[in-house]
Short mmCIF file of C-alpha atoms in Angstrom, two decimals:
data_model
loop_
_atom_site.label_atom_id
_atom_site.label_comp_id
_atom_site.label_asym_id
_atom_site.label_seq_id
_atom_site.Cartn_x
_atom_site.Cartn_y
_atom_site.Cartn_z
CA MET G 1 -21.20 4.82 -28.76
CA ALA G 2 -21.05 7.81 -26.46
CA GLU G 3 -18.51 10.49 -27.22
CA THR G 4 -15.87 11.01 -24.56
CA ARG G 5 -15.08 14.42 -23.10
CA PRO G 6 -11.28 14.35 -22.86
CA LEU G 7 -10.85 17.99 -21.77
CA LEU G 8 -13.15 17.55 -18.76
CA VAL G 9 -11.41 14.29 -17.87
CA ARG G 10 -7.98 16.00 -18.11
CA LEU G 11 -9.22 18.87 -15.97
CA VAL G 12 -10.36 16.48 -13.26
CA LEU G 13 -7.14 14.46 -13.41
CA ILE G 14 -4.86 17.52 -13.18
CA SER G 15 -6.90 18.97 -10.33
CA ALA G 16 -6.84 15.58 -8.57
CA ALA G 17 -3.07 15.40 -9.11
CA SER G 18 -2.66 18.53 -6.96
CA SER G 19 -4.63 16.79 -4.22
CA ILE G 20 -2.48 13.66 -4.63
CA LEU G 21 0.67 15.75 -4.19
CA SER G 22 -0.85 17.36 -1.11
CA GLY G 23 -1.47 13.90 0.34
CA TYR G 24 1.98 12.68 -0.69
CA ASP G 25 3.61 15.48 1.26
CA GLN G 26 1.66 14.34 4.32
CA GLY G 27 2.26 10.60 3.87
CA VAL G 28 5.94 10.56 2.92
CA ILE G 29 6.93 11.96 6.30
CA ALA G 30 6.00 8.67 8.01
CA GLY G 31 8.73 6.80 6.13
CA ALA G 32 11.25 9.63 6.21
CA ILE G 33 11.14 10.90 9.77
CA GLY G 34 13.13 8.04 11.34
CA ARG G 35 16.05 8.43 8.92
CA VAL G 36 15.93 12.25 9.02
CA LYS G 37 16.09 12.16 12.81
CA ALA G 38 19.08 9.80 12.76
CA ASP G 39 21.03 11.57 9.98
CA LEU G 40 20.54 15.14 11.22
CA HIS G 41 20.43 14.29 14.94
CA LEU G 42 17.05 15.91 15.61
CA THR G 43 15.91 16.35 19.19
CA HIS G 44 12.54 15.16 20.43
CA VAL G 45 11.02 18.66 20.14
CA GLN G 46 12.55 19.24 16.69
CA GLU G 47 11.00 15.99 15.44
CA GLU G 48 7.55 17.08 16.62
CA LEU G 49 7.92 20.52 15.06
CA PHE G 50 9.21 19.04 11.79
CA VAL G 51 6.14 16.81 11.55
CA GLY G 52 3.50 19.25 12.81
CA VAL G 53 4.53 22.54 11.19
CA LEU G 54 3.22 21.53 7.75
CA ASN G 55 -0.38 21.41 8.97
CA LEU G 56 -0.02 24.59 11.03
CA VAL G 57 1.14 26.50 7.95
CA ALA G 58 -1.42 24.69 5.78
CA ALA G 59 -4.12 26.12 8.06
CA PHE G 60 -2.96 29.62 7.14
CA GLY G 61 -2.81 28.56 3.47
CA CYS G 62 -6.46 27.50 3.63
CA LEU G 63 -7.46 30.97 4.86
CA ILE G 64 -5.65 32.88 2.11
CA ALA G 65 -6.35 30.42 -0.72
CA GLY G 66 -9.72 31.93 -1.61
CA ALA G 67 -8.36 35.47 -1.89
CA VAL G 68 -5.35 34.27 -3.90
CA ALA G 69 -7.56 32.24 -6.26
CA ASP G 70 -9.92 35.18 -6.76
CA THR G 71 -6.99 37.46 -7.55
CA LEU G 72 -4.80 35.23 -9.71
CA GLY G 73 -7.39 32.83 -11.09
CA ARG G 74 -7.76 29.11 -10.41
CA ARG G 75 -5.10 27.95 -12.90
CA TRP G 76 -2.45 30.39 -11.66
CA THR G 77 -3.20 29.40 -8.07
CA ILE G 78 -2.90 25.67 -8.79
CA CYS G 79 0.36 26.46 -10.57
CA LEU G 80 1.53 28.47 -7.53
CA ALA G 81 0.69 25.60 -5.16
CA ASN G 82 2.72 23.18 -7.27
CA TRP G 83 5.70 25.54 -7.44
CA LEU G 84 5.56 25.76 -3.66
CA PHE G 85 5.66 21.94 -3.62
CA ILE G 86 8.74 22.08 -5.88
CA VAL G 87 10.59 24.67 -3.79
CA GLY G 88 9.71 22.89 -0.56
CA SER G 89 10.88 19.54 -1.96
CA ILE G 90 14.21 21.08 -3.02
CA PHE G 91 14.81 22.47 0.48
CA LEU G 92 13.87 19.16 2.12
CA SER G 93 15.89 16.91 -0.18
CA THR G 94 19.06 19.03 0.14
CA ALA G 95 18.79 20.10 3.79
CA ASN G 96 21.78 19.60 6.06
CA SER G 97 20.31 21.31 9.13
CA PHE G 98 17.06 21.50 11.05
CA GLY G 99 16.57 25.11 9.94
CA LEU G 100 16.51 24.18 6.24
CA LEU G 101 14.20 21.26 6.97
CA LEU G 102 11.81 23.64 8.68
CA VAL G 103 11.92 26.09 5.76
CA GLY G 104 11.06 23.25 3.38
CA ARG G 105 8.11 22.10 5.49
CA VAL G 106 6.81 25.67 5.87
CA VAL G 107 6.92 26.30 2.11
CA MET G 108 5.33 22.93 1.41
CA GLY G 109 2.66 23.50 4.05
CA LEU G 110 1.61 26.71 2.34
CA GLY G 111 1.26 24.80 -0.92
CA VAL G 112 -0.76 22.05 0.78
CA GLY G 113 -3.20 24.55 2.29
CA ILE G 114 -3.73 26.35 -1.01
CA ALA G 115 -4.15 23.09 -2.95
CA LEU G 116 -6.64 21.69 -0.42
CA VAL G 117 -8.98 24.60 -1.14
CA VAL G 118 -8.36 25.47 -4.79
CA ALA G 119 -8.15 21.99 -6.38
CA PRO G 120 -11.74 20.98 -5.46
CA VAL G 121 -13.00 24.50 -6.20
CA PHE G 122 -11.51 24.44 -9.71
CA THR G 123 -13.04 21.03 -10.36
CA ALA G 124 -16.45 21.97 -8.96
CA GLU G 125 -16.63 25.22 -10.93
CA CYS G 126 -15.91 23.50 -14.25
CA ALA G 127 -17.90 20.28 -13.79
CA PRO G 128 -21.59 19.67 -14.61
CA THR G 129 -23.97 20.28 -11.71
CA ARG G 130 -24.91 16.61 -11.34
CA LEU G 131 -21.26 15.60 -11.02
CA ARG G 132 -20.15 18.37 -8.70
CA GLY G 133 -20.57 16.66 -5.34
CA PHE G 134 -18.97 13.46 -6.60
CA LEU G 135 -15.94 15.29 -7.96
CA VAL G 136 -15.42 17.33 -4.79
CA THR G 137 -15.39 14.03 -2.86
CA LEU G 138 -12.91 12.76 -5.44
CA SER G 139 -10.45 15.40 -4.21
CA ASP G 140 -10.53 13.81 -0.75
CA PHE G 141 -9.94 10.39 -2.34
CA ALA G 142 -7.00 11.81 -4.30
CA THR G 143 -5.48 13.27 -1.12
CA ASN G 144 -5.70 9.88 0.58
CA LEU G 145 -4.26 8.20 -2.51
CA GLY G 146 -1.30 10.56 -2.17
CA ILE G 147 -0.88 9.62 1.50
CA VAL G 148 -0.73 5.92 0.58
CA GLY G 149 1.71 6.77 -2.22
CA GLY G 150 3.92 8.51 0.33
CA TYR G 151 3.87 5.39 2.51
CA ALA G 152 4.80 3.21 -0.49
CA VAL G 153 7.72 5.45 -1.45
CA GLY G 154 8.97 5.38 2.14
CA LEU G 155 9.02 1.59 2.01
CA ALA G 156 10.64 1.51 -1.45
CA PHE G 157 13.58 3.68 -0.36
CA TYR G 158 14.05 2.06 3.03
CA HIS G 159 17.25 0.21 2.06
CA THR G 160 18.68 3.17 0.09
CA ASN G 161 21.46 5.23 1.63
CA ALA G 162 20.05 8.70 2.48
CA GLY G 163 16.79 7.44 0.98
CA TRP G 164 14.77 10.16 2.72
CA ARG G 165 16.31 12.72 0.35
CA TYR G 166 15.02 10.77 -2.65
CA MET G 167 11.58 10.51 -1.03
CA PHE G 168 11.27 14.28 -0.85
CA ALA G 169 12.90 14.86 -4.26
CA LEU G 170 10.47 12.47 -5.96
CA GLY G 171 7.64 14.94 -5.34
CA ILE G 172 9.28 17.42 -7.72
CA VAL G 173 8.52 15.43 -10.89
CA PRO G 174 4.69 15.34 -10.72
CA SER G 175 4.63 18.92 -9.44
CA VAL G 176 6.48 20.12 -12.55
CA CYS G 177 4.09 18.13 -14.76
CA VAL G 178 0.97 19.60 -13.14
CA ALA G 179 2.38 23.15 -13.20
CA ALA G 180 3.09 22.75 -16.92
CA PHE G 181 -0.03 20.90 -18.07
CA VAL G 182 -2.51 23.11 -16.19
CA TRP G 183 -1.97 25.76 -18.89
CA ALA G 184 -3.57 23.48 -21.47
CA LEU G 185 -6.87 23.93 -19.62
CA PRO G 186 -9.29 26.86 -19.74
CA ASP G 187 -9.74 28.81 -16.54
CA SER G 188 -12.86 28.45 -14.45
CA PRO G 189 -15.92 29.95 -16.19
CA ARG G 190 -17.15 31.23 -12.84
CA TRP G 191 -13.91 33.08 -12.16
CA LEU G 192 -14.00 34.57 -15.66
CA VAL G 193 -17.57 35.77 -15.06
CA MET G 194 -16.47 37.25 -11.73
CA CYS G 195 -13.78 39.20 -13.62
CA GLY G 196 -16.36 40.49 -16.11
CA GLU G 197 -15.03 38.37 -19.00
CA LYS G 198 -18.33 36.93 -20.19
CA ASP G 199 -17.07 36.05 -23.69
CA ALA G 200 -14.06 34.20 -22.27
CA ALA G 201 -16.36 32.36 -19.87
CA LEU G 202 -18.60 31.33 -22.77
CA ALA G 203 -15.57 30.03 -24.69
CA ALA G 204 -14.39 28.11 -21.61
CA VAL G 205 -17.78 26.45 -21.12
CA ARG G 206 -17.81 25.39 -24.78
CA ARG G 207 -14.26 24.01 -24.58
CA ILE G 208 -15.01 21.97 -21.48
CA GLY G 209 -18.17 20.60 -23.08
CA ALA G 210 -19.84 19.82 -19.77
CA VAL G 211 -23.22 21.31 -20.78
CA LYS G 212 -25.20 21.44 -24.01
CA ASP G 213 -26.31 25.09 -23.80
CA ALA G 214 -23.20 27.16 -23.02
CA GLU G 215 -24.99 30.53 -23.16
CA ALA G 216 -27.66 29.40 -20.70
CA GLU G 217 -24.94 28.10 -18.37
CA VAL G 218 -23.12 31.46 -18.37
CA GLU G 219 -26.39 33.33 -17.73
CA GLN G 220 -27.09 31.02 -14.80
CA ILE G 221 -23.59 31.69 -13.42
CA LEU G 222 -24.25 35.44 -13.66
CA ARG G 223 -27.59 35.12 -11.88
CA ILE G 224 -26.24 32.96 -9.05
CA GLN G 225 -23.27 35.28 -8.60
CA GLU G 226 -25.54 38.31 -8.25
CA GLU G 227 -27.75 36.52 -5.72
CA THR G 228 -24.75 35.31 -3.73
CA LEU G 229 -23.19 38.78 -3.60
CA GLU G 230 -26.49 40.31 -2.49
CA GLY G 231 -26.91 37.79 0.34
CA SER G 232 -23.26 37.38 1.36
CA ALA G 233 -22.50 38.06 5.02
CA GLY G 234 -18.74 37.43 4.90
CA TRP G 235 -16.59 36.73 7.95
CA ARG G 236 -18.78 38.88 10.17
CA GLY G 237 -21.74 36.64 9.40
CA LEU G 238 -19.65 33.59 10.29
CA PHE G 239 -18.53 34.77 13.73
CA ASN G 240 -21.69 36.75 14.56
CA PRO G 241 -24.60 34.78 13.06
CA ALA G 242 -27.83 36.71 12.95
CA ASP G 243 -30.24 33.97 14.04
CA ALA G 244 -30.49 30.64 15.84
CA PRO G 245 -30.92 28.45 12.72
CA THR G 246 -27.72 29.87 11.21
CA ARG G 247 -25.88 29.19 14.47
CA ARG G 248 -27.12 25.60 14.46
CA MET G 249 -25.95 25.13 10.85
CA LEU G 250 -22.50 26.49 11.67
CA VAL G 251 -22.22 24.36 14.81
CA ALA G 252 -23.08 21.24 12.79
CA GLY G 253 -20.62 21.88 9.96
CA LEU G 254 -17.73 23.23 12.03
CA GLY G 255 -18.30 20.61 14.72
CA VAL G 256 -17.84 17.78 12.22
CA ALA G 257 -14.65 19.49 11.01
CA PHE G 258 -13.34 19.83 14.57
CA PHE G 259 -14.02 16.25 15.61
CA SER G 260 -12.58 14.88 12.36
CA GLN G 261 -9.12 15.86 13.67
CA ALA G 262 -9.61 16.11 17.45
CA CYS G 263 -9.81 12.31 17.58
CA GLY G 264 -6.08 12.16 16.81
CA THR G 265 -6.27 10.37 13.48
CA GLU G 266 -3.74 12.72 11.84
CA ALA G 267 -1.17 11.80 14.47
CA VAL G 268 -1.75 8.15 13.60
CA VAL G 269 -1.16 8.97 9.90
CA TYR G 270 2.22 10.55 10.69
CA TYR G 271 3.49 8.41 13.54
CA ILE G 272 2.44 4.86 12.57
CA PRO G 273 6.07 3.63 12.30
CA ASP G 274 6.88 5.07 15.75
CA ILE G 275 3.76 3.45 17.19
CA MET G 276 4.73 0.08 15.69
CA THR G 277 8.42 0.14 16.60
CA GLY G 278 7.51 1.07 20.17
CA LEU G 279 6.10 -2.44 20.58
CA GLY G 280 9.03 -4.35 19.16
CA LEU G 281 8.51 -4.34 15.38
CA ASP G 282 11.64 -3.54 13.39
CA GLU G 283 11.55 -0.37 11.27
CA TYR G 284 11.09 -2.14 7.93
CA HIS G 285 8.11 -4.23 9.07
CA ALA G 286 6.67 -1.15 10.74
CA LEU G 287 6.72 0.57 7.32
CA VAL G 288 5.05 -2.50 5.76
CA ALA G 289 2.31 -2.27 8.40
CA THR G 290 2.05 1.47 7.70
CA LEU G 291 1.41 0.82 4.01
CA GLY G 292 -1.21 -1.79 4.92
CA ALA G 293 -2.99 0.67 7.21
CA GLY G 294 -2.94 3.29 4.45
CA GLY G 295 -4.43 0.76 2.05
CA CYS G 296 -7.25 0.07 4.52
CA LYS G 297 -7.89 3.81 4.80
CA LEU G 298 -8.17 4.14 1.03
CA LEU G 299 -10.33 1.02 0.60
CA PHE G 300 -12.87 2.12 3.19
CA LEU G 301 -13.01 5.60 1.67
CA VAL G 302 -14.16 3.97 -1.59
CA ILE G 303 -16.70 1.85 0.31
CA ALA G 304 -18.01 4.96 2.07
CA ALA G 305 -18.58 6.73 -1.27
CA PHE G 306 -21.11 4.03 -2.17
CA LEU G 307 -22.82 4.16 1.24
CA PHE G 308 -23.38 7.86 1.94
CA ASP G 309 -26.61 8.15 -0.05
CA ARG G 310 -27.85 4.68 0.87
CA VAL G 311 -27.19 4.66 4.61
CA GLY G 312 -27.13 8.43 5.18
CA ARG G 313 -24.53 10.96 6.27
CA ARG G 314 -25.60 11.04 9.93
CA SER G 315 -25.65 7.26 10.22
CA MET G 316 -22.16 7.04 8.70
CA LEU G 317 -20.93 9.55 11.29
CA PHE G 318 -22.29 7.22 13.98
CA VAL G 319 -20.53 4.24 12.42
CA SER G 320 -17.29 6.18 11.94
CA GLY G 321 -17.18 7.69 15.43
CA THR G 322 -18.14 4.44 17.16
CA GLY G 323 -15.56 2.54 15.11
CA MET G 324 -12.82 5.03 16.02
CA ALA G 325 -13.73 4.90 19.72
CA LEU G 326 -13.59 1.09 19.79
CA SER G 327 -10.39 1.08 17.73
CA PHE G 328 -8.65 3.44 20.15
CA VAL G 329 -9.81 1.24 23.03
CA LEU G 330 -8.20 -1.68 21.17
CA LEU G 331 -4.98 0.34 20.77
CA SER G 332 -4.99 1.19 24.47
CA THR G 333 -5.48 -2.49 25.31
CA SER G 334 -2.73 -3.56 22.90
CA HIS G 335 -0.22 -1.30 24.63
CA ALA G 336 -1.34 -2.48 28.04
CA LEU G 337 -0.73 -6.06 26.87
CA ASN G 338 2.38 -5.09 24.87
CA SER G 339 0.92 -6.83 21.79
CA SER G 340 2.27 -5.70 18.41
CA ALA G 341 -0.35 -7.78 16.54
CA LEU G 342 -3.24 -6.03 18.30
CA THR G 343 -1.57 -2.68 17.64
CA VAL G 344 -1.43 -3.34 13.89
CA ILE G 345 -5.12 -4.35 13.92
CA GLY G 346 -6.02 -1.30 16.01
CA VAL G 347 -4.21 1.15 13.73
CA CYS G 348 -5.86 -0.35 10.63
CA ALA G 349 -9.24 -0.15 12.38
CA VAL G 350 -8.71 3.53 13.30
CA MET G 351 -7.80 4.44 9.72
CA SER G 352 -10.71 2.45 8.25
CA SER G 353 -13.27 3.88 10.68
CA PHE G 354 -12.08 7.42 9.99
CA SER G 355 -12.55 6.92 6.24
CA LEU G 356 -16.10 5.65 6.70
CA GLY G 357 -17.39 9.02 7.87
CA PHE G 358 -15.48 11.84 9.49
CA SER G 359 -12.77 12.05 6.82
CA PRO G 360 -14.85 12.64 3.65
CA LEU G 361 -17.99 14.05 5.30
CA VAL G 362 -16.20 17.23 6.35
CA TYR G 363 -16.53 18.32 2.70
CA VAL G 364 -19.97 16.82 2.04
CA ILE G 365 -21.75 18.04 5.17
CA GLY G 366 -20.14 21.46 4.96
CA THR G 367 -21.44 22.10 1.45
CA GLU G 368 -24.92 20.90 2.48
CA VAL G 369 -25.47 22.61 5.84
CA PHE G 370 -23.57 25.89 5.68
CA PRO G 371 -25.93 28.78 4.81
CA THR G 372 -25.46 30.27 1.36
CA ARG G 373 -24.65 33.73 2.73
CA VAL G 374 -21.58 32.45 4.63
CA ARG G 375 -20.81 29.19 2.81
CA SER G 376 -17.56 30.26 1.13
CA VAL G 377 -15.98 31.65 4.31
CA ALA G 378 -17.41 28.80 6.40
CA MET G 379 -15.80 26.18 4.14
CA ALA G 380 -12.48 28.04 4.27
CA PHE G 381 -12.66 28.26 8.06
CA SER G 382 -13.68 24.59 8.25
CA LEU G 383 -10.54 23.53 6.36
CA PHE G 384 -8.47 25.96 8.45
CA LEU G 385 -9.85 24.32 11.59
CA THR G 386 -9.02 20.78 10.42
CA ARG G 387 -5.43 21.70 9.56
CA LEU G 388 -4.95 23.71 12.77
CA ILE G 389 -6.18 20.91 15.05
CA ALA G 390 -4.19 18.33 13.06
CA GLY G 391 -1.04 20.46 13.33
CA ILE G 392 -1.42 21.00 17.07
CA ILE G 393 -1.95 17.30 17.78
CA ALA G 394 0.92 16.24 15.50
CA SER G 395 3.22 18.81 17.15
CA LEU G 396 2.37 17.60 20.67
CA PHE G 397 1.83 13.87 20.09
CA LEU G 398 5.25 12.60 21.18
CA SER G 399 5.30 14.87 24.24
CA LEU G 400 1.80 13.72 25.24
CA GLN G 401 2.85 10.14 24.66
CA GLN G 402 5.82 10.53 27.01
CA ALA G 403 3.85 12.44 29.64
CA MET G 404 0.72 10.26 29.69
CA GLY G 405 1.82 6.94 28.27
CA HIS G 406 0.25 5.13 25.31
CA VAL G 407 -2.58 3.53 27.28
CA ALA G 408 -3.91 6.82 28.68
CA LEU G 409 -3.40 8.76 25.44
CA TRP G 410 -5.36 6.27 23.34
CA ALA G 411 -8.08 6.28 26.02
CA VAL G 412 -8.35 10.08 25.69
CA PHE G 413 -8.74 9.81 21.91
CA ALA G 414 -11.37 7.07 22.40
CA THR G 415 -13.29 9.42 24.69
CA VAL G 416 -13.13 12.25 22.14
CA ALA G 417 -14.42 9.88 19.43
CA ALA G 418 -17.31 8.86 21.70
CA ILE G 419 -18.14 12.54 22.30
CA ALA G 420 -18.11 13.01 18.51
CA VAL G 421 -20.87 10.39 18.21
CA VAL G 422 -22.95 12.20 20.85
CA PHE G 423 -22.37 15.48 19.02
CA ALA G 424 -23.52 13.97 15.71
CA TYR G 425 -26.65 12.57 17.38
CA PHE G 426 -27.76 15.89 18.85
CA CYS G 427 -26.39 18.46 16.39
CA VAL G 428 -26.23 16.93 12.89
CA PRO G 429 -29.54 16.13 11.14
CA GLU G 430 -29.80 13.59 8.35
CA THR G 431 -29.40 15.24 4.92
CA LYS G 432 -29.66 12.12 2.75
CA GLY G 433 -31.90 12.69 -0.26
CA LEU G 434 -32.81 16.25 0.77
CA SER G 435 -32.59 19.34 -1.39
CA LEU G 436 -30.62 22.27 -0.01
CA GLU G 437 -33.89 24.00 0.92
CA GLU G 438 -35.05 20.94 2.87
CA VAL G 439 -31.70 20.75 4.67
CA ALA G 440 -32.15 24.38 5.75
CA SER G 441 -35.62 23.61 7.11
CA GLN G 442 -34.08 20.85 9.26
CA PHE G 443 -32.41 23.64 11.23
CA GLY G 444 -35.59 25.71 11.38
CA ASP G 445 -34.51 28.26 8.75
CA SER G 446 -37.38 29.05 6.39
CA SER G 447 -35.70 32.16 4.97
CA GLU G 448 -32.79 30.09 3.68
CA LYS G 449 -35.15 28.28 1.30
CA SER G 450 -35.49 31.26 -1.00
CA ARG G 451 -31.75 31.90 -1.00
CA ARG G 452 -30.96 28.33 -1.93
CA SER G 453 -33.63 27.76 -4.54
CA HIS G 454 -31.33 28.45 -7.50
CA ALA G 455 -28.45 26.45 -6.02
CA SER G 456 -30.49 23.28 -5.74
CA SER G 457 -30.24 20.81 -8.59
CA ALA G 458 -33.46 20.04 -10.38
CA THR G 459 -32.29 16.60 -11.28
CA LYS G 460 -31.85 13.48 -9.22
CA PRO G 461 -28.32 12.91 -7.87
CA LEU G 462 -26.31 10.30 -9.71
CA SER G 463 -24.91 7.09 -8.30
CA THR G 464 -21.15 6.78 -8.01
CA TRP G 465 -21.08 4.44 -11.02
CA ASN G 466 -23.25 6.80 -13.08
CA CYS G 467 -20.95 9.70 -12.12
CA LEU G 468 -17.93 7.87 -13.51
CA CYS G 469 -19.75 7.08 -16.75
CA GLN G 470 -21.10 10.59 -17.24
CA LEU G 471 -17.68 12.13 -16.51
CA ALA G 472 -16.18 10.18 -19.40
CA TYR G 473 -19.07 10.08 -21.86
CA GLY G 474 -21.54 12.82 -20.97
CA ASP G 475 -25.33 12.58 -20.67
CA SER G 476 -25.51 9.95 -23.41
CA ALA G 477 -23.92 7.45 -21.03
CA LEU G 478 -26.81 7.52 -18.57
CA PRO G 479 -29.11 5.09 -20.39
CA LEU G 480 -26.27 2.55 -20.41
CA VAL G 481 -26.34 2.10 -16.63
CA ALA G 482 -29.11 1.12 -14.29
CA ASP G 483 -30.69 3.78 -12.11
CA SER G 484 -29.84 3.70 -8.44
CA LYS G 485 -31.03 5.15 -5.19
CA LEU G 486 -27.57 6.55 -4.67
#
């Protein structure tokens, strides 16, 4: 019987909990906004700002998260993000004016941005190499699980007087738990090495138990850190790339990040109840439909995790973009026909199509195509870009809806999704089954091969099922499951 690794499992769960809370703060607004607007008499513009400001501030949080995590350490930064969730929840649940609501959303947005960056980084830095990609994707799943949880809470408190206050207050409990329990974990070995604490890093690797030879792991961390520092180009390298292959890599990764939000999916996440009630559904059944759409989003995210390495990243972008384009056409048609049934189907189709590609592949493609010398700043800017675009669209959605009408607005989003497919065809190569060196050569960069040689795993990637088994039981679990092409 394989021996479990409870500390590594707890580390992953606590890190994922921060992502869940980040998603909850995004999802709960869908059920709360109608009651908040009625109770505090928000204007049309105030409603948009209340919804959109979280992502705008989260964009800033993504940019500063790396510097904060390098200064305070990963554990302290996760703790900080959760305390921001707590403070923001207190402001929101007790607010009696638009100003206090806005303060709560700003504080919470900062926590969301920091958690979006640091939670997957903490997990990736502590996990075994073969599990790293799977666990980073798990953070995206946890965020979406939190969004669905927010929808469910909105439905649960629908009949409660001032229920929106309880919705926001409920986020305090898990935040306190995460902020407390994170101190039972060791800090990231890579951060400890960066701080010159080699002995502490060695002790952390041994406690986590993710590798058999702790000393060899620490030496490898030291070597990779030295190589990364020597080749790092920083923000200047991001905005002024030295060669054409690097520019093509950045265009591919940042383009996927841009189109993941430019298609308007984040506005759908926030405004589903408004979309539904606009066609005659009562508020309660609109929230039921919202929860169903969130469930579809989560289900297809799980399906996508099993398809990426079978079908390929590029192919899944085609499927995702085409599905979103057709779904938005369906939404446009449903509003032209004034059909609530078609609208429900269209919203579920948009959410499902988004989860099949553009939602999770922002993380996956970014880590694979960004050059080593600018990868850290490129990933930070990629997340900044997603939150910025999402915040802008969420802040303008109702105004655009009034100015253009539903039919025209959905047609615009369908066009953007179609352009995203064309972009993926011409600018994003297939990376399925390729080492990091081979991915670099797809863009014509032969020099990147030598930089990436130590970052590439010498072992075959694990299937999703094998990842789950190895996370719990370690290497001894691998013979228990069949090998897979995944």
